[in-house]
Amino acid sequence: MADQVMAQLGLVVRLNKTYDEALTAVIAALKTEGFGVLTEIDVKDTLKKKLDVDFRPYKILGACNPPLAYRALSAAPEAGLLLPCNVTVAYVEDNVTEVAIVDPLSMLGIINHPDLEPVAQEARARLDRVAAALKGYN
């Protein structure tokens, strides 16, 4: 069931890298495709501070490609609720890190606006290339 949900939400890549190496590789691959990281949520740190619980290293990156964001917001301002594109980087075990990348096309089910489809398709193509680049780092 979890794999089906992930298939609907996005792409998953497992890297044979340390968590820090994977995080660096993800940010570099996003940059190559025109995405900057606007937000970085350190889930492990936040859960420790707020709940005093231990959690594995896990970050949520809010990735944005400004030209695509502008096109989406111009077509449908409510698209801002879906921005930025989230990418998670999660420790699995030593030298294994999982990267999950949201599928912008899956977000079209939330906002039904025909002018958003080409933007989502372009974002998806760019994020597919990010995933392919990460697979090449293994």
mmCIF file of C-alpha atoms in Angstrom:
data_model
loop_
_atom_site.group_PDB
_atom_site.id
_atom_site.type_symbol
_atom_site.label_atom_id
_atom_site.label_comp_id
_atom_site.label_asym_id
_atom_site.label_seq_id
_atom_site.Cartn_x
_atom_site.Cartn_y
_atom_site.Cartn_z
ATOM 1 C CA MET A 1 0.000 0.000 0.000
ATOM 2 C CA ALA A 2 2.774 2.460 0.896
ATOM 3 C CA ASP A 3 4.451 1.851 -2.483
ATOM 4 C CA GLN A 4 1.161 2.587 -4.275
ATOM 5 C CA VAL A 5 0.751 5.860 -2.389
ATOM 6 C CA MET A 6 4.329 6.842 -3.188
ATOM 7 C CA ALA A 7 3.826 5.984 -6.857
ATOM 8 C CA GLN A 8 0.913 8.420 -6.905
ATOM 9 C CA LEU A 9 2.751 11.169 -5.014
ATOM 10 C CA GLY A 10 6.206 11.052 -6.513
ATOM 11 C CA LEU A 11 9.458 9.351 -7.307
ATOM 12 C CA VAL A 12 11.757 7.544 -4.887
ATOM 13 C CA VAL A 13 15.482 7.022 -5.341
ATOM 14 C CA ARG A 14 17.715 5.108 -2.946
ATOM 15 C CA LEU A 15 21.291 6.266 -2.889
ATOM 16 C CA ASN A 16 24.274 4.300 -1.656
ATOM 17 C CA LYS A 17 25.603 7.410 0.033
ATOM 18 C CA THR A 18 25.769 8.830 3.507
ATOM 19 C CA TYR A 19 22.952 11.144 4.467
ATOM 20 C CA ASP A 20 25.161 14.255 4.121
ATOM 21 C CA GLU A 21 26.540 13.134 0.751
ATOM 22 C CA ALA A 22 23.013 12.472 -0.503
ATOM 23 C CA LEU A 23 21.764 15.859 0.701
ATOM 24 C CA THR A 24 24.589 17.598 -1.159
ATOM 25 C CA ALA A 25 23.909 15.536 -4.306
ATOM 26 C CA VAL A 26 20.168 16.319 -4.213
ATOM 27 C CA ILE A 27 20.714 20.071 -3.891
ATOM 28 C CA ALA A 28 23.254 19.993 -6.748
ATOM 29 C CA ALA A 29 20.932 17.966 -9.013
ATOM 30 C CA LEU A 30 18.038 20.323 -8.299
ATOM 31 C CA LYS A 31 20.223 23.321 -9.112
ATOM 32 C CA THR A 32 21.210 21.771 -12.445
ATOM 33 C CA GLU A 33 17.510 21.691 -13.383
ATOM 34 C CA GLY A 34 16.903 25.301 -12.308
ATOM 35 C CA PHE A 35 15.499 24.606 -8.832
ATOM 36 C CA GLY A 36 16.686 26.433 -5.769
ATOM 37 C CA VAL A 37 15.965 25.304 -2.233
ATOM 38 C CA LEU A 38 13.772 27.959 -0.626
ATOM 39 C CA THR A 39 13.074 26.080 2.579
ATOM 40 C CA GLU A 40 14.818 23.353 4.487
ATOM 41 C CA ILE A 41 13.019 21.698 7.373
ATOM 42 C CA ASP A 42 15.201 19.561 9.593
ATOM 43 C CA VAL A 43 12.586 17.108 10.859
ATOM 44 C CA LYS A 44 14.980 15.343 13.234
ATOM 45 C CA ASP A 45 15.971 18.621 14.888
ATOM 46 C CA THR A 46 12.414 19.953 15.010
ATOM 47 C CA LEU A 47 11.008 16.794 16.606
ATOM 48 C CA LYS A 48 13.790 16.803 19.180
ATOM 49 C CA LYS A 49 13.122 20.449 20.095
ATOM 50 C CA LYS A 50 9.323 20.268 20.076
ATOM 51 C CA LEU A 51 8.631 16.748 21.351
ATOM 52 C CA ASP A 52 11.969 15.641 22.819
ATOM 53 C CA VAL A 53 11.917 12.519 20.652
ATOM 54 C CA ASP A 54 14.704 11.018 18.587
ATOM 55 C CA PHE A 55 14.134 10.627 14.871
ATOM 56 C CA ARG A 56 16.385 9.593 12.011
ATOM 57 C CA PRO A 57 18.050 12.308 9.907
ATOM 58 C CA TYR A 58 15.268 13.574 7.630
ATOM 59 C CA LYS A 59 14.941 16.868 5.772
ATOM 60 C CA ILE A 60 12.151 18.330 3.705
ATOM 61 C CA LEU A 61 13.454 20.604 0.979
ATOM 62 C CA GLY A 62 11.130 23.140 -0.606
ATOM 63 C CA ALA A 63 12.450 23.323 -4.175
ATOM 64 C CA CYS A 64 11.384 26.100 -6.530
ATOM 65 C CA ASN A 65 12.026 26.865 -10.170
ATOM 66 C CA PRO A 66 11.105 30.586 -10.354
ATOM 67 C CA PRO A 67 10.008 30.662 -14.031
ATOM 68 C CA LEU A 68 7.752 27.634 -13.507
ATOM 69 C CA ALA A 69 6.366 29.060 -10.262
ATOM 70 C CA TYR A 70 5.595 32.345 -12.022
ATOM 71 C CA ARG A 71 3.791 30.547 -14.842
ATOM 72 C CA ALA A 72 1.766 28.452 -12.387
ATOM 73 C CA LEU A 73 0.805 31.423 -10.204
ATOM 74 C CA SER A 74 -0.104 33.513 -13.246
ATOM 75 C CA ALA A 75 -2.392 30.765 -14.527
ATOM 76 C CA ALA A 76 -3.983 29.965 -11.168
ATOM 77 C CA PRO A 77 -3.002 31.927 -8.038
ATOM 78 C CA GLU A 78 -4.326 29.114 -5.844
ATOM 79 C CA ALA A 79 -1.428 27.005 -7.170
ATOM 80 C CA GLY A 80 0.629 28.729 -4.477
ATOM 81 C CA LEU A 81 -0.871 26.258 -2.018
ATOM 82 C CA LEU A 82 1.047 23.523 -3.818
ATOM 83 C CA LEU A 83 4.379 25.325 -3.994
ATOM 84 C CA PRO A 84 7.244 24.751 -3.565
ATOM 85 C CA CYS A 85 7.886 21.221 -4.824
ATOM 86 C CA ASN A 86 8.807 19.091 -1.822
ATOM 87 C CA VAL A 87 11.773 16.759 -1.844
ATOM 88 C CA THR A 88 12.608 14.610 1.179
ATOM 89 C CA VAL A 89 16.012 13.227 2.075
ATOM 90 C CA ALA A 90 15.890 10.493 4.700
ATOM 91 C CA TYR A 91 18.495 8.320 6.385
ATOM 92 C CA VAL A 92 17.711 4.607 5.988
ATOM 93 C CA GLU A 93 20.906 2.992 7.268
ATOM 94 C CA ASP A 94 24.651 3.541 6.980
ATOM 95 C CA ASN A 95 25.416 4.523 3.379
ATOM 96 C CA VAL A 96 21.762 4.232 2.317
ATOM 97 C CA THR A 97 19.637 7.347 1.938
ATOM 98 C CA GLU A 98 16.184 7.631 0.410
ATOM 99 C CA VAL A 99 15.171 10.626 -1.667
ATOM 100 C CA ALA A 100 11.503 11.213 -2.501
ATOM 101 C CA ILE A 101 10.467 13.838 -5.048
ATOM 102 C CA VAL A 102 6.885 15.038 -5.390
ATOM 103 C CA ASP A 103 5.209 14.496 -8.764
ATOM 104 C CA PRO A 104 3.793 17.860 -9.874
ATOM 105 C CA LEU A 105 1.332 16.046 -12.147
ATOM 106 C CA SER A 106 -0.215 14.337 -9.121
ATOM 107 C CA MET A 107 -0.967 17.787 -7.717
ATOM 108 C CA LEU A 108 -3.219 18.562 -10.697
ATOM 109 C CA GLY A 109 -5.892 16.413 -9.089
ATOM 110 C CA ILE A 110 -6.115 19.017 -6.339
ATOM 111 C CA ILE A 111 -6.418 22.062 -8.609
ATOM 112 C CA ASN A 112 -8.276 21.404 -11.824
ATOM 113 C CA HIS A 113 -6.993 24.127 -14.146
ATOM 114 C CA PRO A 114 -6.018 23.281 -17.740
ATOM 115 C CA ASP A 115 -3.343 25.996 -17.958
ATOM 116 C CA LEU A 116 -1.420 24.336 -15.142
ATOM 117 C CA GLU A 117 -0.902 21.066 -16.987
ATOM 118 C CA PRO A 118 1.968 22.229 -19.236
ATOM 119 C CA VAL A 119 3.715 23.787 -16.244
ATOM 120 C CA ALA A 120 3.321 20.592 -14.216
ATOM 121 C CA GLN A 121 4.536 18.521 -17.173
ATOM 122 C CA GLU A 122 7.672 20.642 -17.486
ATOM 123 C CA ALA A 123 8.296 20.518 -13.742
ATOM 124 C CA ARG A 124 7.823 16.729 -13.816
ATOM 125 C CA ALA A 125 10.287 16.368 -16.705
ATOM 126 C CA ARG A 126 12.869 18.424 -14.817
ATOM 127 C CA LEU A 127 12.332 16.452 -11.613
ATOM 128 C CA ASP A 128 12.552 13.185 -13.555
ATOM 129 C CA ARG A 129 15.984 14.353 -14.727
ATOM 130 C CA VAL A 130 16.913 15.123 -11.115
ATOM 131 C CA ALA A 131 15.947 11.556 -10.150
ATOM 132 C CA ALA A 132 17.910 10.127 -13.101
ATOM 133 C CA ALA A 133 20.971 12.177 -12.147
ATOM 134 C CA LEU A 134 20.744 10.900 -8.582
ATOM 135 C CA LYS A 135 20.536 7.312 -9.796
ATOM 136 C CA GLY A 136 23.709 8.007 -11.770
ATOM 137 C CA TYR A 137 25.506 9.022 -8.555
ATOM 138 C CA ASN A 138 25.217 5.475 -7.169
#
